Short mmCIF file of C-alpha atoms in Angstrom, two decimals:
data_model
loop_
_atom_site.label_atom_id
_atom_site.label_comp_id
_atom_site.label_asym_id
_atom_site.label_seq_id
_atom_site.Cartn_x
_atom_site.Cartn_y
_atom_site.Cartn_z
CA MET A 242 15.93 9.73 -27.64
CA THR A 243 13.85 7.94 -30.28
CA LYS A 244 10.11 8.50 -30.35
CA THR A 245 7.57 6.12 -31.86
CA HIS A 246 4.66 7.99 -33.36
CA ALA A 247 2.98 5.15 -35.21
CA PRO A 248 3.22 1.37 -35.00
CA ALA A 249 6.34 0.32 -36.83
CA ALA A 250 7.01 -3.08 -38.34
CA GLY A 251 7.38 -5.62 -35.56
CA ARG A 252 5.93 -3.35 -32.89
CA SER A 253 2.71 -4.52 -31.26
CA ILE A 254 -0.02 -1.95 -30.76
CA SER A 255 -0.45 -1.29 -27.07
CA ALA A 256 -3.81 -1.50 -25.36
CA LEU A 257 -2.60 1.51 -23.38
CA ASP A 258 -1.92 3.69 -26.43
CA TYR A 259 -4.16 6.53 -27.64
CA ALA A 260 -5.56 6.74 -31.17
CA VAL A 261 -5.38 9.81 -33.38
CA TRP A 262 -7.95 9.69 -36.16
CA PRO A 263 -7.67 11.52 -39.51
CA GLY A 264 -10.88 13.35 -38.57
CA TRP A 265 -8.85 15.38 -36.08
CA ARG A 266 -7.65 17.54 -38.97
CA LEU A 267 -11.24 18.64 -39.64
CA LEU A 268 -11.85 19.11 -35.93
CA MET A 269 -8.83 21.41 -35.61
CA GLN A 270 -9.75 23.32 -38.76
CA ASP A 271 -13.35 23.92 -37.65
CA ALA A 272 -12.09 25.17 -34.29
CA GLY A 273 -9.71 27.59 -36.00
CA LEU A 274 -6.65 25.72 -34.78
CA ALA A 275 -3.93 25.17 -37.39
CA ALA A 276 -2.38 21.71 -37.27
CA PRO A 277 1.26 22.63 -38.12
CA PRO A 278 1.95 24.82 -35.06
CA ILE A 279 0.19 22.34 -32.77
CA LEU A 280 2.30 19.45 -34.02
CA ARG A 281 5.46 21.54 -33.78
CA ARG A 282 4.65 22.42 -30.17
CA ALA A 283 4.09 18.72 -29.43
CA GLU A 284 7.23 17.69 -31.35
CA LEU A 285 5.18 15.29 -33.49
CA PRO A 286 5.36 14.61 -37.26
CA GLY A 287 3.79 17.30 -39.44
CA ASP A 288 1.65 14.76 -41.33
CA LEU A 289 0.28 13.07 -38.19
CA PHE A 290 -3.37 14.03 -38.79
CA ALA A 291 -3.19 12.72 -42.36
CA ARG A 292 -2.09 9.23 -41.32
CA ASP A 293 -4.48 6.34 -40.88
CA GLN A 294 -5.01 4.86 -37.40
CA VAL A 295 -2.03 6.49 -35.68
CA ARG A 296 -1.47 5.50 -32.06
CA LEU A 297 0.55 7.50 -29.54
CA THR A 298 1.89 6.69 -26.10
CA SER A 299 0.25 8.37 -23.11
CA ALA A 300 3.11 10.88 -22.85
CA GLU A 301 2.91 11.77 -26.56
CA PHE A 302 -0.87 12.03 -26.54
CA PHE A 303 -1.01 14.26 -23.48
CA LYS A 304 1.74 16.43 -24.96
CA LEU A 305 -0.46 16.79 -28.05
CA TRP A 306 -3.37 17.99 -25.92
CA GLU A 307 -1.15 20.40 -24.02
CA ALA A 308 -0.04 21.76 -27.41
CA ILE A 309 -3.67 22.13 -28.52
CA GLU A 310 -4.39 24.12 -25.36
CA ALA A 311 -1.29 26.28 -25.82
CA GLU A 312 -2.20 27.04 -29.44
CA ALA A 313 -5.79 27.88 -28.47
CA ARG A 314 -4.55 30.26 -25.77
CA SER A 315 -2.18 31.92 -28.23
CA LEU A 316 -5.22 32.83 -30.35
CA ASP A 317 -7.48 33.82 -27.45
CA ALA A 318 -5.95 33.73 -23.98
CA ALA A 319 -9.39 33.79 -22.37
CA LEU A 320 -10.86 30.76 -24.19
CA PRO A 321 -9.81 27.20 -23.17
CA ALA A 322 -9.37 24.70 -26.01
CA PRO A 323 -12.27 22.40 -24.96
CA LEU A 324 -14.75 25.27 -25.16
CA ARG A 325 -13.27 26.51 -28.46
CA ILE A 326 -13.74 23.02 -29.92
CA ALA A 327 -17.26 22.72 -28.49
CA GLN A 328 -18.27 25.90 -30.30
CA ALA A 329 -17.29 24.27 -33.60
CA MET A 330 -18.66 20.80 -32.81
CA THR A 331 -21.38 19.71 -35.26
CA SER A 332 -23.10 16.49 -36.25
CA ASP A 333 -21.27 16.68 -39.60
CA TRP A 334 -17.98 15.43 -38.13
CA PHE A 335 -17.23 11.90 -39.25
CA ASP A 336 -15.51 10.98 -36.02
CA PRO A 337 -16.09 7.36 -34.90
CA GLU A 338 -16.90 8.35 -31.31
CA LEU A 339 -19.29 11.14 -32.27
CA PHE A 340 -20.89 9.15 -35.08
CA ALA A 341 -21.57 6.11 -32.90
CA ALA A 342 -23.07 8.36 -30.25
CA LEU A 343 -25.31 10.37 -32.57
CA CYS A 344 -26.85 7.18 -34.00
CA SER A 345 -27.95 6.17 -30.48
CA ALA A 346 -31.45 6.32 -29.04
CA ASN A 347 -30.53 8.63 -26.16
CA LEU A 348 -27.58 9.84 -24.09
CA GLY A 349 -27.56 6.73 -21.91
CA ASN A 350 -27.39 4.49 -24.97
CA ALA A 351 -24.67 6.72 -26.48
CA ILE A 352 -22.50 6.55 -23.36
CA GLU A 353 -22.87 2.76 -23.20
CA ARG A 354 -21.76 2.45 -26.84
CA ILE A 355 -18.81 4.76 -26.36
CA GLY A 356 -17.88 2.90 -23.18
CA LYS A 357 -17.84 -0.39 -25.07
CA TYR A 358 -15.55 0.87 -27.83
CA VAL A 359 -13.60 3.58 -26.00
CA ARG A 360 -10.40 1.51 -25.96
CA LEU A 361 -10.17 2.10 -29.73
CA ILE A 362 -9.35 5.74 -29.02
CA ALA A 363 -7.98 5.79 -25.47
CA PRO A 364 -7.17 3.48 -22.51
CA MET A 365 -10.14 4.69 -20.51
CA VAL A 366 -13.03 3.20 -18.57
CA ILE A 367 -16.39 4.98 -18.82
CA THR A 368 -18.90 4.01 -16.14
CA LEU A 369 -22.60 4.81 -16.06
CA ASP A 370 -24.46 4.48 -12.72
CA ARG A 371 -28.21 4.94 -13.07
CA THR A 372 -30.94 5.49 -10.51
CA PRO A 373 -34.54 6.51 -11.23
CA VAL A 374 -33.60 10.09 -10.31
CA GLN A 375 -29.96 10.67 -11.28
CA THR A 376 -27.40 9.14 -13.63
CA THR A 377 -23.67 9.52 -12.98
CA LEU A 378 -21.01 9.23 -15.66
CA THR A 379 -17.39 8.77 -14.54
CA ILE A 380 -14.20 8.56 -16.58
CA ASP A 381 -11.08 6.79 -15.35
CA PHE A 382 -7.79 6.06 -17.12
CA LEU A 383 -6.17 2.63 -17.28
CA ASP A 384 -2.64 4.01 -17.07
CA GLN A 385 -2.27 5.87 -13.78
CA THR A 386 1.50 6.38 -14.11
CA LYS A 387 0.89 9.69 -15.88
CA PRO A 388 -2.53 11.25 -15.13
CA PRO A 389 -4.01 13.14 -18.09
CA PRO A 390 -3.75 16.93 -18.27
CA ASN A 391 -6.80 18.92 -17.20
CA VAL A 392 -7.45 19.99 -20.77
CA PHE A 393 -8.12 16.40 -21.87
CA SER A 394 -10.38 15.57 -18.89
CA ALA A 395 -12.27 18.81 -19.50
CA PHE A 396 -12.65 18.04 -23.20
CA LYS A 397 -14.19 14.62 -22.58
CA LEU A 398 -16.85 16.07 -20.27
CA VAL A 399 -17.51 19.03 -22.56
CA PHE A 400 -17.87 16.51 -25.42
CA PHE A 401 -20.63 14.54 -23.67
CA VAL A 402 -22.64 17.63 -22.75
CA GLN A 403 -22.32 19.14 -26.23
CA LEU A 404 -23.24 15.77 -27.76
CA ALA A 405 -26.46 15.68 -25.72
CA ARG A 406 -27.33 19.23 -26.77
CA LEU A 407 -26.66 18.54 -30.45
CA ALA A 408 -28.65 15.31 -30.53
CA THR A 409 -31.66 16.48 -28.52
CA ARG A 410 -31.67 20.10 -29.77
CA THR A 411 -32.15 21.24 -26.17
CA ALA A 412 -30.01 23.26 -23.75
CA MET A 413 -29.45 20.20 -21.57
CA LYS A 414 -27.30 20.85 -18.51
CA PRO A 415 -25.82 18.47 -15.93
CA LEU A 416 -26.72 18.59 -12.27
CA LYS A 417 -23.06 18.35 -11.29
CA VAL A 418 -19.69 18.31 -13.05
CA GLY A 419 -16.13 17.87 -11.83
CA TRP A 420 -12.60 16.71 -12.56
CA PRO A 421 -9.24 16.90 -10.73
CA LEU A 422 -8.52 20.63 -10.50
CA THR A 423 -5.05 22.14 -10.07
CA ASP A 424 -3.93 25.43 -8.59
CA ASP A 425 -2.71 26.73 -11.95
CA VAL A 426 -6.19 26.86 -13.55
CA PRO A 427 -6.96 30.52 -14.44
CA GLU A 428 -9.78 32.04 -12.41
CA THR A 429 -11.49 33.15 -15.63
CA ASP A 430 -11.73 29.52 -16.77
CA ALA A 431 -13.98 28.65 -13.84
CA GLY A 432 -16.51 31.25 -14.98
CA LEU A 433 -16.36 30.09 -18.61
CA TYR A 434 -16.90 26.45 -17.70
CA ARG A 435 -19.71 27.43 -15.32
CA GLU A 436 -21.35 29.32 -18.17
CA PHE A 437 -20.99 26.34 -20.54
CA PHE A 438 -22.18 23.61 -18.16
CA GLY A 439 -24.69 25.72 -16.25
CA VAL A 440 -23.16 24.62 -12.94
CA PRO A 441 -19.75 25.26 -11.33
CA VAL A 442 -16.96 22.73 -11.87
CA GLU A 443 -16.10 20.90 -8.65
CA ASN A 444 -12.80 19.30 -7.66
CA MET A 445 -13.30 15.53 -8.02
CA VAL A 446 -10.95 12.56 -8.16
CA LEU A 447 -12.41 11.37 -11.48
CA GLY A 448 -14.00 13.21 -14.38
CA THR A 449 -17.68 13.15 -13.44
CA LEU A 450 -21.01 14.27 -14.87
CA VAL A 451 -24.30 13.87 -13.02
CA PHE A 452 -27.50 14.20 -15.06
CA ASP A 453 -31.17 14.04 -14.33
CA THR A 454 -32.12 10.54 -15.49
CA ALA A 455 -35.02 11.98 -17.49
CA ASP A 456 -32.45 13.94 -19.54
CA VAL A 457 -30.32 10.83 -20.07
CA GLU A 458 -33.40 9.09 -21.49
CA ARG A 459 -34.46 12.05 -23.67
CA PRO A 460 -34.70 10.76 -27.30
CA PHE A 461 -31.94 11.69 -29.73
CA LEU A 462 -33.35 13.29 -32.87
CA THR A 463 -30.28 11.94 -34.70
CA GLU A 464 -31.01 8.27 -33.92
CA ASN A 465 -30.35 5.98 -36.89
CA HIS A 466 -30.40 2.29 -36.02
CA LYS A 467 -29.87 1.06 -39.59
CA ILE A 468 -26.68 3.06 -40.06
CA TRP A 469 -25.43 1.86 -36.68
CA LEU A 470 -25.99 -1.79 -37.70
CA PHE A 471 -23.94 -1.10 -40.81
CA PHE A 472 -21.17 0.68 -38.90
CA GLU A 473 -20.82 -1.49 -35.77
CA PRO A 474 -19.13 -4.57 -37.35
CA SER A 475 -16.15 -2.38 -38.28
CA LEU A 476 -15.82 -1.18 -34.68
CA ARG A 477 -16.06 -4.75 -33.39
CA GLN A 478 -13.34 -5.85 -35.80
CA ARG A 479 -11.04 -2.99 -34.78
CA LEU A 480 -11.52 -3.86 -31.12
CA ALA A 481 -10.67 -7.50 -31.86
CA ASP A 482 -7.59 -6.37 -33.80
CA LEU A 483 -6.47 -4.23 -30.87
CA ASP A 484 -6.81 -7.15 -28.48
CA ARG A 485 -5.01 -9.50 -30.86
CA THR A 486 -2.01 -7.21 -31.40
CA ALA A 487 -1.67 -6.08 -27.78
CA SER A 488 0.65 -8.01 -25.50
CA MET A 489 -0.96 -10.35 -22.99
CA VAL A 490 0.32 -8.35 -20.01
CA GLU A 491 -1.32 -5.23 -21.45
CA ARG A 492 -4.59 -7.08 -21.98
CA VAL A 493 -4.49 -8.49 -18.45
CA ARG A 494 -3.69 -5.06 -17.04
CA SER A 495 -6.66 -3.53 -18.88
CA ALA A 496 -8.99 -6.30 -17.69
CA LEU A 497 -7.81 -5.94 -14.09
CA LEU A 498 -8.30 -2.19 -14.06
CA GLU A 499 -11.89 -2.68 -15.18
CA ALA A 500 -12.54 -5.52 -12.73
CA LEU A 501 -10.80 -4.26 -9.59
CA PRO A 502 -13.61 -2.06 -8.20
CA ALA A 503 -15.92 -5.10 -8.23
CA GLY A 504 -13.26 -7.21 -6.49
CA ASP A 505 -13.42 -9.89 -9.20
CA VAL A 506 -9.69 -10.30 -9.88
CA SER A 507 -9.15 -14.05 -9.95
CA MET A 508 -7.17 -15.55 -12.81
CA GLN A 509 -10.26 -17.51 -13.81
CA SER A 510 -12.46 -14.41 -14.13
CA VAL A 511 -9.79 -12.46 -16.03
CA SER A 512 -9.22 -15.41 -18.39
CA LYS A 513 -12.95 -15.56 -19.06
CA ARG A 514 -13.06 -11.81 -19.68
CA LEU A 515 -10.21 -12.11 -22.20
CA GLY A 516 -11.60 -15.22 -23.85
CA VAL A 517 -8.55 -17.44 -23.19
CA GLY A 518 -7.91 -20.44 -20.98
CA THR A 519 -6.03 -20.03 -17.70
CA ARG A 520 -3.13 -22.19 -18.92
CA THR A 521 -2.82 -20.11 -22.08
CA LEU A 522 -2.90 -16.96 -19.98
CA GLN A 523 -0.16 -18.26 -17.68
CA ARG A 524 1.98 -19.40 -20.59
CA ARG A 525 1.69 -16.10 -22.49
CA LEU A 526 2.52 -14.06 -19.39
CA HIS A 527 5.52 -16.30 -18.68
CA GLU A 528 6.74 -15.78 -22.25
CA GLU A 529 6.54 -12.02 -21.62
CA GLY A 530 8.61 -12.34 -18.45
CA THR A 531 5.91 -11.94 -15.82
CA SER A 532 3.03 -13.73 -14.10
CA PHE A 533 -0.58 -13.07 -13.27
CA GLN A 534 0.21 -12.29 -9.63
CA GLN A 535 3.04 -9.93 -10.58
CA THR A 536 0.76 -8.09 -13.00
CA LEU A 537 -1.99 -7.84 -10.39
CA ASP A 538 0.48 -6.56 -7.78
CA ASN A 539 1.91 -3.98 -10.19
CA VAL A 540 -1.55 -2.68 -11.09
CA ARG A 541 -2.62 -2.48 -7.45
CA SER A 542 0.63 -0.84 -6.39
CA SER A 543 0.51 1.90 -9.04
CA LEU A 544 -3.16 2.62 -8.36
CA ALA A 545 -2.57 2.68 -4.60
CA GLU A 546 0.21 5.26 -4.91
CA HIS A 547 -1.96 7.35 -7.23
CA TYR A 548 -4.90 7.35 -4.78
CA LEU A 549 -2.65 8.05 -1.77
CA ARG A 550 -0.82 10.97 -3.41
CA LYS A 551 -3.69 12.50 -5.39
CA THR A 552 -6.84 11.89 -3.30
CA MET A 553 -8.06 12.08 0.29
CA MET A 554 -9.62 8.62 0.25
CA SER A 555 -9.04 6.53 3.36
CA SER A 556 -7.04 3.31 3.32
CA ALA A 557 -10.30 1.41 3.74
CA GLU A 558 -11.80 3.09 0.66
CA ILE A 559 -8.65 2.45 -1.37
CA ALA A 560 -8.62 -1.17 -0.24
CA LEU A 561 -12.17 -1.58 -1.53
CA LEU A 562 -11.30 -0.03 -4.90
CA LEU A 563 -8.30 -2.36 -5.23
CA GLY A 564 -10.34 -5.48 -4.50
CA PHE A 565 -9.09 -6.22 -0.95
CA GLU A 566 -11.40 -7.62 1.69
CA ASP A 567 -10.31 -5.10 4.33
CA GLY A 568 -7.90 -2.27 5.07
CA ASN A 569 -5.43 -4.44 6.99
CA SER A 570 -4.95 -6.75 4.01
CA PHE A 571 -4.24 -3.72 1.84
CA VAL A 572 -1.70 -2.28 4.30
CA ARG A 573 0.17 -5.60 4.50
CA ALA A 574 0.23 -5.95 0.72
CA PHE A 575 1.35 -2.35 0.26
CA ARG A 576 4.27 -2.85 2.63
CA GLY A 577 5.27 -5.94 0.64
CA TRP A 578 5.18 -3.99 -2.66
CA THR A 579 6.93 -0.83 -1.51
CA GLY A 580 8.67 -1.53 1.80
CA THR A 581 6.73 1.32 3.42
CA THR A 582 3.20 2.09 4.61
CA PRO A 583 0.28 3.90 2.97
CA LEU A 584 0.43 6.49 5.77
CA ALA A 585 4.09 7.27 5.07
CA VAL A 586 3.32 7.78 1.37
CA ARG A 587 0.38 10.04 2.16
CA ARG A 588 2.49 12.15 4.53
CA GLY A 589 5.28 12.36 1.95
CA THR A 590 7.86 10.73 4.25
CA ALA A 591 8.34 7.63 2.10
#
């Protein structure tokens, strides 16, 4: 089997790929994790961290994170990789995500910036829901065919909390934290994560952090607006390059996954989001052997199966998330996609 570890000549960069930045080498070194054994465990090239703008498939990227966790456990069986990395995390890292965040005015501003440019590093959607009292951050993944390993979900949430502590120089703690837990998580890990976050980790469908809104608005001592103005054009250009080189079906899929919860999934709204005309959109999708409706159905079908098999949400709740007007419309559509019913899938009889 041939693996593709970096975009080769003639291969378009996928909007659903994950980026590996050269700064990872410093990150691994600071955390006491040697790159060679990690890359051997993941069956990836030994010079991966030295390459510029490497992109991996979901399967390759998650295998890399599983290798990072395995290597961390080989050094200290009681310390998960995300917490090992957090201990070494400093404002000196020149990592695009961390740098953009540290230049921000506060945690809310940092999360909004990362959410805007997150597709440069991973096919994720970061959502921030603010009220005067609480602010909730959620992380979802555009490709639901292979959910990320716990270690990656944990790392992203650890990253945001450690970022806030570094930038405010306070022991900020969330009000609530959670991600999809599995039965194979060591009992000792629960205590370590509770100690780090200050609250126990709950079992949630999506990676979630809930903060006091006053903490989200606490000023970052690292704010630097002038440096951000200098740095942002490069991020904008890279995002434009990613969109230009991605296939149209990948771009449509990404746009749909972001728009589905709001129910705004018409071809006109997606075309506007992508900055192309509806005729151009139709033509490009036809050239790639599909259509807008087929892409929409495929996205809805894969998400529906994910929610039915991995969550306890009702059909009505799933219907709402997938942009249907009611549960009956969802059930009819699901039967058309799969030849079975949501109930049969949930019971495991399909």
